[in-house]
Amino acid sequence: MNEGFSAVSFIQTFLFICLPIFVKKDLSNYFFLEVLYTIFYLLLYVPIMITFLNHYGTEWDIIINQLPFLIGFVIMFKIAGLRKLKIKKLNLKPPKKEILIVFTLFIIAVLFIEFRDTYSFVSFEDVYSQREKGSNSSVIGGYFTLWLTYFIGPVLVAIGLVNKNKKILIFGTLSVIFVYGINASKIALFIPFLIIFLYYIKKRGKDIFKALTGVFSLLCLIAYWLPAQYFMISAVILMRTFGISGLLTYQYNEFFKENPYTYYSHINIVNFITNNYPYDQDLGFVVSSYFFESDNNANANFLATDGIASLGMLGVIIISIIVGLYMLYTKSLVDSKNSLLVGLVFISFSFIILNVGLFTSLLSGGFLFLNIYLYLYKS
């Protein structure tokens, strides 16, 4: 870690943090883009800038390591802000909501049967032991857990809010919280209430960016001033929520300066074709064991996994372009009728992609289904 940074580096980092704000004006007409911009900026981009400022030694090292992320962030959202693509949707009659509810009940039943012996709502002090118990899942159990946490549950919460249906809202909220008993995923306790909060912020015409900046700043101040006996709560808020993206990105950056790139072979379908993945374990385990003597899985955001791990700093630019194109494509499927619903659902997308790569978010996270749905069915 850098023993101390210069005033020049501090000012330069401050400028790098402020510069991407100018692209926000291109996104104001699309709620889901506002959501993605705000959460990426506050929980990914800013932590990376601050972490790199504190970990790299010279002014030049700080600049050359921060610059690709500045360029990538700006490019990503400038692409997303371009004019819509001309896509001819099929506009089929959408399926009934009851089908989704029945499927959700089926998933909950399957997961409860699989994890009935280890299912437990544990305190924050015991989350890692519970997470280890929940990690021994079947393939279908793993997919169902991710879908329920990040996609199906949030869709139900969003439907309940938009349609003012309290029963669906409560059912969707409880279905996401249910996941906490499997793997002690703290995000399962957080996502439904963030969706509800941003729904009311949006309905009242407030600025999402200003609202979340204020809330997150307040949370950081509260966590910082909490008494010592509440250390675990402070750690969850300050480190696991606001600091981890920057730290993991730094670790991936350092690891892949000394070790082979994956050239996208960490993506299963790419490795199936090329059989060129250079490591014996998944990326998270490989990077974690490089820095610590542990078997923790250091899952990281899309800039680290699909960017740095694939092609270093060039990879950061490439994945930023790809994510920007994905956002532009999704924007082209969104209209005034479904804009609010899609924006609420993408709150959970913004969090899964902070923990895994884009392609895992689309497939394992279930968001490919959302794009297919938007293409096939009427709003």
PDB file of C-alpha atoms in Angstrom, residues 27-227:
ATOM      1  CA  LEU A  27     -29.341   9.026 -19.593  1.00  0.00           C
ATOM      2  CA  SER A  28     -32.121  10.920 -17.824  1.00  0.00           C
ATOM      3  CA  ASN A  29     -34.947   9.643 -20.062  1.00  0.00           C
ATOM      4  CA  TYR A  30     -34.279   5.988 -19.232  1.00  0.00           C
ATOM      5  CA  PHE A  31     -34.737   4.890 -15.651  1.00  0.00           C
ATOM      6  CA  PHE A  32     -32.697   1.689 -15.970  1.00  0.00           C
ATOM      7  CA  LEU A  33     -29.727   3.657 -17.323  1.00  0.00           C
ATOM      8  CA  GLU A  34     -30.000   6.104 -14.416  1.00  0.00           C
ATOM      9  CA  VAL A  35     -29.935   3.135 -12.045  1.00  0.00           C
ATOM     10  CA  LEU A  36     -26.927   1.495 -13.694  1.00  0.00           C
ATOM     11  CA  TYR A  37     -24.990   4.749 -13.939  1.00  0.00           C
ATOM     12  CA  THR A  38     -25.632   5.661 -10.306  1.00  0.00           C
ATOM     13  CA  ILE A  39     -24.748   2.286  -8.791  1.00  0.00           C
ATOM     14  CA  PHE A  40     -21.750   1.697 -11.081  1.00  0.00           C
ATOM     15  CA  TYR A  41     -20.461   5.170 -10.286  1.00  0.00           C
ATOM     16  CA  LEU A  42     -20.941   5.046  -6.513  1.00  0.00           C
ATOM     17  CA  LEU A  43     -20.114   1.395  -5.824  1.00  0.00           C
ATOM     18  CA  LEU A  44     -17.592   0.610  -8.571  1.00  0.00           C
ATOM     19  CA  TYR A  45     -15.973   3.584 -10.261  1.00  0.00           C
ATOM     20  CA  VAL A  46     -15.382   5.819  -7.221  1.00  0.00           C
ATOM     21  CA  PRO A  47     -14.061   2.946  -5.026  1.00  0.00           C
ATOM     22  CA  ILE A  48     -11.622   1.961  -7.797  1.00  0.00           C
ATOM     23  CA  MET A  49     -10.317   5.528  -8.067  1.00  0.00           C
ATOM     24  CA  ILE A  50      -9.877   5.855  -4.292  1.00  0.00           C
ATOM     25  CA  THR A  51      -8.297   2.409  -3.875  1.00  0.00           C
ATOM     26  CA  PHE A  52      -5.793   2.997  -6.670  1.00  0.00           C
ATOM     27  CA  LEU A  53      -4.911   6.388  -5.177  1.00  0.00           C
ATOM     28  CA  ASN A  54      -4.085   4.690  -1.876  1.00  0.00           C
ATOM     29  CA  HIS A  55      -2.275   1.630  -3.256  1.00  0.00           C
ATOM     30  CA  TYR A  56      -0.039   2.861  -6.078  1.00  0.00           C
ATOM     31  CA  GLY A  57       3.201   4.616  -5.248  1.00  0.00           C
ATOM     32  CA  THR A  58       4.033   7.357  -7.727  1.00  0.00           C
ATOM     33  CA  GLU A  59       1.883   9.974  -9.403  1.00  0.00           C
ATOM     34  CA  TRP A  60       2.496   8.301 -12.753  1.00  0.00           C
ATOM     35  CA  ASP A  61       1.519   4.845 -11.462  1.00  0.00           C
ATOM     36  CA  ILE A  62      -1.728   6.243 -10.122  1.00  0.00           C
ATOM     37  CA  ILE A  63      -2.612   7.941 -13.415  1.00  0.00           C
ATOM     38  CA  ILE A  64      -1.833   5.027 -15.741  1.00  0.00           C
ATOM     39  CA  ASN A  65      -3.761   2.578 -13.572  1.00  0.00           C
ATOM     40  CA  GLN A  66      -6.793   4.854 -13.128  1.00  0.00           C
ATOM     41  CA  LEU A  67      -7.000   6.196 -16.687  1.00  0.00           C
ATOM     42  CA  PRO A  68      -8.380   3.061 -18.444  1.00  0.00           C
ATOM     43  CA  PHE A  69     -11.265   2.975 -15.960  1.00  0.00           C
ATOM     44  CA  LEU A  70     -12.074   6.631 -16.600  1.00  0.00           C
ATOM     45  CA  ILE A  71     -12.005   6.064 -20.361  1.00  0.00           C
ATOM     46  CA  GLY A  72     -14.004   2.844 -20.079  1.00  0.00           C
ATOM     47  CA  PHE A  73     -16.679   4.357 -17.828  1.00  0.00           C
ATOM     48  CA  VAL A  74     -17.201   7.354 -20.103  1.00  0.00           C
ATOM     49  CA  ILE A  75     -17.275   5.226 -23.275  1.00  0.00           C
ATOM     50  CA  MET A  76     -19.711   2.754 -21.708  1.00  0.00           C
ATOM     51  CA  PHE A  77     -22.327   5.371 -20.891  1.00  0.00           C
ATOM     52  CA  LYS A  78     -21.745   7.490 -23.997  1.00  0.00           C
ATOM     53  CA  ILE A  79     -22.625   4.391 -26.035  1.00  0.00           C
ATOM     54  CA  ALA A  80     -25.659   3.748 -23.822  1.00  0.00           C
ATOM     55  CA  GLY A  81     -26.783   7.331 -24.428  1.00  0.00           C
ATOM     56  CA  LEU A  82     -26.786   7.008 -28.228  1.00  0.00           C
ATOM     57  CA  ARG A  83     -29.973   7.016 -30.297  1.00  0.00           C
ATOM     58  CA  LYS A  84     -32.044   3.839 -30.061  1.00  0.00           C
ATOM     59  CA  LEU A  85     -31.419   0.992 -32.472  1.00  0.00           C
ATOM     60  CA  LYS A  86     -34.260   0.132 -34.844  1.00  0.00           C
ATOM     61  CA  ILE A  87     -35.424  -3.263 -33.583  1.00  0.00           C
ATOM     62  CA  LYS A  88     -38.697  -4.788 -34.768  1.00  0.00           C
ATOM     63  CA  LYS A  89     -40.205  -6.505 -31.737  1.00  0.00           C
ATOM     64  CA  LEU A  90     -42.602  -9.442 -32.136  1.00  0.00           C
ATOM     65  CA  ASN A  91     -45.172  -7.910 -29.751  1.00  0.00           C
ATOM     66  CA  LEU A  92     -46.762 -11.196 -28.738  1.00  0.00           C
ATOM     67  CA  LYS A  93     -49.380 -11.326 -25.992  1.00  0.00           C
ATOM     68  CA  PRO A  94     -47.500 -11.548 -22.663  1.00  0.00           C
ATOM     69  CA  PRO A  95     -48.018 -14.579 -20.396  1.00  0.00           C
ATOM     70  CA  LYS A  96     -50.058 -14.210 -17.207  1.00  0.00           C
ATOM     71  CA  LYS A  97     -48.367 -13.234 -13.951  1.00  0.00           C
ATOM     72  CA  GLU A  98     -49.684 -16.401 -12.326  1.00  0.00           C
ATOM     73  CA  ILE A  99     -47.215 -18.470 -14.353  1.00  0.00           C
ATOM     74  CA  LEU A 100     -44.293 -16.580 -12.800  1.00  0.00           C
ATOM     75  CA  ILE A 101     -45.772 -16.972  -9.313  1.00  0.00           C
ATOM     76  CA  VAL A 102     -46.201 -20.741  -9.735  1.00  0.00           C
ATOM     77  CA  PHE A 103     -42.651 -21.049 -11.099  1.00  0.00           C
ATOM     78  CA  THR A 104     -41.330 -19.074  -8.121  1.00  0.00           C
ATOM     79  CA  LEU A 105     -43.125 -21.399  -5.694  1.00  0.00           C
ATOM     80  CA  PHE A 106     -41.611 -24.353  -7.537  1.00  0.00           C
ATOM     81  CA  ILE A 107     -38.097 -22.880  -7.206  1.00  0.00           C
ATOM     82  CA  ILE A 108     -38.587 -22.185  -3.496  1.00  0.00           C
ATOM     83  CA  ALA A 109     -39.809 -25.754  -2.942  1.00  0.00           C
ATOM     84  CA  VAL A 110     -36.840 -27.253  -4.824  1.00  0.00           C
ATOM     85  CA  LEU A 111     -34.351 -25.101  -2.914  1.00  0.00           C
ATOM     86  CA  PHE A 112     -35.914 -25.825   0.458  1.00  0.00           C
ATOM     87  CA  ILE A 113     -35.836 -29.569  -0.198  1.00  0.00           C
ATOM     88  CA  GLU A 114     -32.180 -29.406  -1.248  1.00  0.00           C
ATOM     89  CA  PHE A 115     -31.041 -27.221   1.663  1.00  0.00           C
ATOM     90  CA  ARG A 116     -33.497 -28.335   4.356  1.00  0.00           C
ATOM     91  CA  ASP A 117     -30.718 -29.729   6.577  1.00  0.00           C
ATOM     92  CA  THR A 118     -28.625 -26.544   6.549  1.00  0.00           C
ATOM     93  CA  TYR A 119     -31.278 -23.834   6.065  1.00  0.00           C
ATOM     94  CA  SER A 120     -30.889 -21.184   8.775  1.00  0.00           C
ATOM     95  CA  PHE A 121     -31.139 -17.432   9.296  1.00  0.00           C
ATOM     96  CA  VAL A 122     -27.802 -16.695  10.961  1.00  0.00           C
ATOM     97  CA  SER A 123     -26.294 -13.533  12.440  1.00  0.00           C
ATOM     98  CA  PHE A 124     -23.746 -11.519  10.466  1.00  0.00           C
ATOM     99  CA  GLU A 125     -20.962 -13.068  12.563  1.00  0.00           C
ATOM    100  CA  ASP A 126     -21.836 -16.524  11.207  1.00  0.00           C
ATOM    101  CA  VAL A 127     -22.425 -15.688   7.552  1.00  0.00           C
ATOM    102  CA  TYR A 128     -19.251 -17.348   6.273  1.00  0.00           C
ATOM    103  CA  SER A 129     -19.947 -20.686   7.935  1.00  0.00           C
ATOM    104  CA  GLN A 130     -23.501 -20.628   6.578  1.00  0.00           C
ATOM    105  CA  ARG A 131     -22.212 -19.585   3.162  1.00  0.00           C
ATOM    106  CA  GLU A 132     -19.883 -22.586   3.139  1.00  0.00           C
ATOM    107  CA  LYS A 133     -22.823 -24.879   3.875  1.00  0.00           C
ATOM    108  CA  GLY A 134     -24.817 -23.302   1.068  1.00  0.00           C
ATOM    109  CA  SER A 135     -21.961 -23.585  -1.430  1.00  0.00           C
ATOM    110  CA  ASN A 136     -22.383 -27.344  -1.810  1.00  0.00           C
ATOM    111  CA  SER A 137     -25.344 -27.015  -4.125  1.00  0.00           C
ATOM    112  CA  SER A 138     -26.344 -28.918  -7.216  1.00  0.00           C
ATOM    113  CA  VAL A 139     -26.058 -27.201 -10.591  1.00  0.00           C
ATOM    114  CA  ILE A 140     -29.795 -26.560 -10.724  1.00  0.00           C
ATOM    115  CA  GLY A 141     -29.754 -25.397  -7.092  1.00  0.00           C
ATOM    116  CA  GLY A 142     -27.037 -22.878  -7.934  1.00  0.00           C
ATOM    117  CA  TYR A 143     -28.977 -21.489 -10.890  1.00  0.00           C
ATOM    118  CA  PHE A 144     -32.243 -21.340  -8.951  1.00  0.00           C
ATOM    119  CA  THR A 145     -30.561 -19.501  -6.068  1.00  0.00           C
ATOM    120  CA  LEU A 146     -29.129 -16.842  -8.376  1.00  0.00           C
ATOM    121  CA  TRP A 147     -32.354 -16.470 -10.361  1.00  0.00           C
ATOM    122  CA  LEU A 148     -34.443 -16.067  -7.231  1.00  0.00           C
ATOM    123  CA  THR A 149     -32.054 -13.521  -5.700  1.00  0.00           C
ATOM    124  CA  TYR A 150     -31.303 -11.320  -8.675  1.00  0.00           C
ATOM    125  CA  PHE A 151     -34.037 -11.853 -11.240  1.00  0.00           C
ATOM    126  CA  ILE A 152     -37.298 -13.637 -10.421  1.00  0.00           C
ATOM    127  CA  GLY A 153     -37.743 -12.223  -6.919  1.00  0.00           C
ATOM    128  CA  PRO A 154     -36.918  -8.642  -8.001  1.00  0.00           C
ATOM    129  CA  VAL A 155     -39.269  -8.987 -11.003  1.00  0.00           C
ATOM    130  CA  LEU A 156     -42.100  -9.876  -8.614  1.00  0.00           C
ATOM    131  CA  VAL A 157     -41.236  -6.947  -6.336  1.00  0.00           C
ATOM    132  CA  ALA A 158     -41.239  -4.618  -9.357  1.00  0.00           C
ATOM    133  CA  ILE A 159     -44.557  -5.995 -10.659  1.00  0.00           C
ATOM    134  CA  GLY A 160     -46.117  -5.561  -7.226  1.00  0.00           C
ATOM    135  CA  LEU A 161     -44.971  -1.942  -7.044  1.00  0.00           C
ATOM    136  CA  VAL A 162     -45.895  -0.937 -10.591  1.00  0.00           C
ATOM    137  CA  ASN A 163     -49.302  -2.664 -10.467  1.00  0.00           C
ATOM    138  CA  LYS A 164     -49.889  -1.582  -6.849  1.00  0.00           C
ATOM    139  CA  ASN A 165     -50.457  -5.209  -5.883  1.00  0.00           C
ATOM    140  CA  LYS A 166     -49.413  -5.611  -2.239  1.00  0.00           C
ATOM    141  CA  LYS A 167     -49.720  -9.407  -2.273  1.00  0.00           C
ATOM    142  CA  ILE A 168     -47.252  -9.795  -5.151  1.00  0.00           C
ATOM    143  CA  LEU A 169     -44.966  -7.171  -3.584  1.00  0.00           C
ATOM    144  CA  ILE A 170     -44.855  -9.036  -0.267  1.00  0.00           C
ATOM    145  CA  PHE A 171     -44.461 -12.417  -1.972  1.00  0.00           C
ATOM    146  CA  GLY A 172     -41.598 -11.127  -4.125  1.00  0.00           C
ATOM    147  CA  THR A 173     -39.851  -9.550  -1.133  1.00  0.00           C
ATOM    148  CA  LEU A 174     -40.122 -12.725   0.952  1.00  0.00           C
ATOM    149  CA  SER A 175     -38.935 -14.886  -1.954  1.00  0.00           C
ATOM    150  CA  VAL A 176     -35.671 -12.904  -2.143  1.00  0.00           C
ATOM    151  CA  ILE A 177     -35.204 -12.852   1.636  1.00  0.00           C
ATOM    152  CA  PHE A 178     -35.743 -16.646   1.607  1.00  0.00           C
ATOM    153  CA  VAL A 179     -32.345 -16.992  -0.085  1.00  0.00           C
ATOM    154  CA  TYR A 180     -30.551 -15.622   2.991  1.00  0.00           C
ATOM    155  CA  GLY A 181     -31.349 -18.840   4.830  1.00  0.00           C
ATOM    156  CA  ILE A 182     -29.489 -20.815   2.155  1.00  0.00           C
ATOM    157  CA  ASN A 183     -26.217 -18.950   1.735  1.00  0.00           C
ATOM    158  CA  ALA A 184     -26.402 -15.963   4.123  1.00  0.00           C
ATOM    159  CA  SER A 185     -26.186 -13.624   1.142  1.00  0.00           C
ATOM    160  CA  LYS A 186     -26.595 -10.167   2.657  1.00  0.00           C
ATOM    161  CA  ILE A 187     -27.664  -8.786  -0.701  1.00  0.00           C
ATOM    162  CA  ALA A 188     -30.870 -10.839  -0.356  1.00  0.00           C
ATOM    163  CA  LEU A 189     -31.804  -8.724   2.665  1.00  0.00           C
ATOM    164  CA  PHE A 190     -30.968  -5.509   0.848  1.00  0.00           C
ATOM    165  CA  ILE A 191     -32.221  -5.701  -2.747  1.00  0.00           C
ATOM    166  CA  PRO A 192     -36.018  -5.754  -2.190  1.00  0.00           C
ATOM    167  CA  PHE A 193     -35.920  -2.688   0.028  1.00  0.00           C
ATOM    168  CA  LEU A 194     -33.626  -0.766  -2.330  1.00  0.00           C
ATOM    169  CA  ILE A 195     -36.085  -1.503  -5.154  1.00  0.00           C
ATOM    170  CA  ILE A 196     -38.962  -0.198  -3.022  1.00  0.00           C
ATOM    171  CA  PHE A 197     -36.963   2.878  -1.989  1.00  0.00           C
ATOM    172  CA  LEU A 198     -35.988   3.801  -5.563  1.00  0.00           C
ATOM    173  CA  TYR A 199     -39.554   3.220  -6.758  1.00  0.00           C
ATOM    174  CA  TYR A 200     -40.832   5.935  -4.429  1.00  0.00           C
ATOM    175  CA  ILE A 201     -37.911   8.219  -5.243  1.00  0.00           C
ATOM    176  CA  LYS A 202     -38.725   7.886  -8.948  1.00  0.00           C
ATOM    177  CA  LYS A 203     -42.483   8.311  -8.493  1.00  0.00           C
ATOM    178  CA  ARG A 204     -41.878  11.567  -6.627  1.00  0.00           C
ATOM    179  CA  GLY A 205     -39.721  12.894  -9.445  1.00  0.00           C
ATOM    180  CA  LYS A 206     -36.521  12.998  -7.407  1.00  0.00           C
ATOM    181  CA  ASP A 207     -33.052  12.524  -8.869  1.00  0.00           C
ATOM    182  CA  ILE A 208     -31.847   8.922  -8.352  1.00  0.00           C
ATOM    183  CA  PHE A 209     -28.185   9.914  -8.344  1.00  0.00           C
ATOM    184  CA  LYS A 210     -28.620  12.610  -5.699  1.00  0.00           C
ATOM    185  CA  ALA A 211     -30.858  10.385  -3.566  1.00  0.00           C
ATOM    186  CA  LEU A 212     -28.480   7.418  -3.498  1.00  0.00           C
ATOM    187  CA  THR A 213     -25.428   9.628  -3.046  1.00  0.00           C
ATOM    188  CA  GLY A 214     -27.081  11.128   0.018  1.00  0.00           C
ATOM    189  CA  VAL A 215     -28.205   7.782   1.442  1.00  0.00           C
ATOM    190  CA  PHE A 216     -24.855   6.064   0.855  1.00  0.00           C
ATOM    191  CA  SER A 217     -22.948   9.001   2.353  1.00  0.00           C
ATOM    192  CA  LEU A 218     -25.175   8.905   5.427  1.00  0.00           C
ATOM    193  CA  LEU A 219     -24.664   5.144   5.785  1.00  0.00           C
ATOM    194  CA  CYS A 220     -20.888   5.582   5.627  1.00  0.00           C
ATOM    195  CA  LEU A 221     -20.951   8.276   8.300  1.00  0.00           C
ATOM    196  CA  ILE A 222     -23.165   6.185  10.572  1.00  0.00           C
ATOM    197  CA  ALA A 223     -20.966   3.113  10.088  1.00  0.00           C
ATOM    198  CA  TYR A 224     -17.811   5.110  10.780  1.00  0.00           C
ATOM    199  CA  TRP A 225     -19.155   6.485  14.060  1.00  0.00           C
ATOM    200  CA  LEU A 226     -20.735   3.271  15.359  1.00  0.00           C
ATOM    201  CA  PRO A 227     -19.338   2.052  18.719  1.00  0.00           C
TER     202      PRO A 227
END
